Amino acid sequence: MKQLLILSGKGGTGKTTVASAFIKLAQAKAYADCDVDAPNLQLVLEQSGQPESNDFFGMPKAEINTMLCAKCDRCREHCRFDAVSVIDDVYSIDPFACEGCGVCEIVCPVRAITLKPLVSGELVLYKSETVVFSTAQLKMGSGTSGMLVTEVKKEMKAVDVGADLAIIDGSPGIGCPVIASISGVDMVLIVAEPSVSGISDMERIIKTAKIFHAKIAVCVNKYDTNLEKTRAIRDYCQQHEIPYIGEIPYDEKVVKTVNEGLTIVDVFCDAGSAVQEVFNRTMKEMNP
Amino acid sequence: MKYAVLSGKGGTGKTLVSVNLAAVAKNPIYVDCDVEEPNGHLFFKPRGIKNEAVTVKIPVVDEDLCLGCRKCVDFCKFNALASVIDKLIVFEEVCHACGGCMLLCPNNALTERDKVIGEITSGDSETVKVISGILNTGETSGIPIIKKLLAKIVNEKATVVIDCPPGSACIVMESIRDADYCILVAEPTVFGLHNLKMVYELVKLFNKPHGVVINKALKNNHLINDFCCENEITVLTEIPFDSELGQLNSNGEIAARKSAAYHDLFSTLLQTVVKEVEHETVAHS
């Protein structure tokens, strides 16, 4: 099964809009939403049946047994994440700052500290005999989103529906969840926006994807909102020998369609026709 | 006063609101905590740039001293160390720099070196002090950069606008920890509402006073308005969907500096937020 990952460097460029259209066009049997911070794909793709949902345990977090604590301060001294605080002479650990490294546990002379597993998200899997859709939601303020992304992909791959193509909606940024989503995919399609911010974000995601040796292609969304910047993106791709595979116009119907819970290829619109072209070229690029 | 601007997701207009708010404030500091994709400096184009590297401590092995006991390997929760044919290998990209391996090594075979993961740049744009954190590509976590950024403004008395990273994960929580007020930017779409709900949960969790700015407002913003009404959240302002604004923004211009109408809109927003904070202070004292 080949895997296509859709990234953008930043949210709001139309990643999910493009991903959902691709899923419809490819009649994809396997797809996933790796934007575990703010998953939106399920909002535009109708799911049948109840999903399976499972707690996701990220890194365990340290806990202090205040009855045993000798107030020696060693845990606070050694914690590099400023997670140990002392209020009214009572030691406690801030679970949001704790990275679960276990240093406090090993330096505590009286074994007052233990690492305890903590639910940090929820894995959600929709599956039928023919389709698998894997998504997740990170719990508020949790870290370890990269681990959750890895699990989302693993759950998608574990269900055999005979799919030859998987489409993955990625997460914004260039950090841990994005890096986790890039690993093992066959191609990354970058959806860029024609603005100074959009170009800056695109350049950073391209650099990141290159570090992980991913095959890359670029398309521009809302290209006609700034033709000069669209040209700049096209030139950048040419200079860096990155396939530039199309442009999608700004189209008022997109917001309306998405608000109705549909993808842009479910209705007749300019953006929908353009995305069809982008899809065809992406498939050619992926299967030369 | 410290104002954090949040959005649940990028592309909603977080940077637009932060940059313009800072542009209409008096001698403010703008802090870009979106270290993965910092964009604020593209608008401010600050001058007199000073760079400061941000480093973390990465273990270094002295092979002559390593006994191959594997204590460090067994301890490391992040699998950043491996022992292959009795040779210790460090995977620095997954190392969280906790220092545990060094503490445990019985033969002092591990020391630490500074590894640069990004930088903090500061400069001036008219009266605005612009501070940005930038994570190097290929690095997994910008948290050390955000911490260093926020440490710089901890005792700051000036007006500080914090442009937060997208989402509601740990890095966002870091960014709002010391904020006096949170401005939640939302787009009137199904996605926008979904993302707003998440940051709303976050500000409630931290008990932060907050209000909503609707960006790219259309004639019919009932999606966001209804949610705010039901949850008694103040709608601070609506920024219209406007191609002139879109054009200015996509070319990296600051609307409040280019257009009198937008200068007014953001000045009014700032006044509203200041009043909200005063009101909160009275209500909680």
PDB file of C-alpha atoms in Angstrom, chain B residues 46-53 119-124 129-132 152:
ATOM      1  CA  PRO B  46      12.535  44.398  12.472  1.00  0.00           C
ATOM      2  CA  ARG B  47      15.842  46.266  12.350  1.00  0.00           C
ATOM      3  CA  GLY B  48      18.899  46.018  14.541  1.00  0.00           C
ATOM      4  CA  ILE B  49      18.496  42.266  14.786  1.00  0.00           C
ATOM      5  CA  LYS B  50      20.251  40.444  17.601  1.00  0.00           C
ATOM      6  CA  ASN B  51      20.492  36.663  17.481  1.00  0.00           C
ATOM      7  CA  GLU B  52      20.840  34.350  20.416  1.00  0.00           C
ATOM      8  CA  ALA B  53      21.269  30.607  19.987  1.00  0.00           C
ATOM      9  CA  GLU B 119      17.497  30.801  17.964  1.00  0.00           C
ATOM     10  CA  ILE B 120      15.819  33.825  19.384  1.00  0.00           C
ATOM     11  CA  THR B 121      15.995  36.995  17.347  1.00  0.00           C
ATOM     12  CA  SER B 122      15.051  40.432  18.580  1.00  0.00           C
ATOM     13  CA  GLY B 123      14.843  43.747  16.853  1.00  0.00           C
ATOM     14  CA  ASP B 124      12.728  46.884  16.526  1.00  0.00           C
ATOM     15  CA  LYS B 129      10.038  45.438  20.099  1.00  0.00           C
ATOM     16  CA  VAL B 130       9.858  42.218  18.103  1.00  0.00           C
ATOM     17  CA  ILE B 131      11.083  38.957  19.631  1.00  0.00           C
ATOM     18  CA  SER B 132      10.818  35.690  17.686  1.00  0.00           C
ATOM     19  CA  LYS B 152      12.464  37.211  28.805  1.00  0.00           C
TER      20      LYS B 152
END
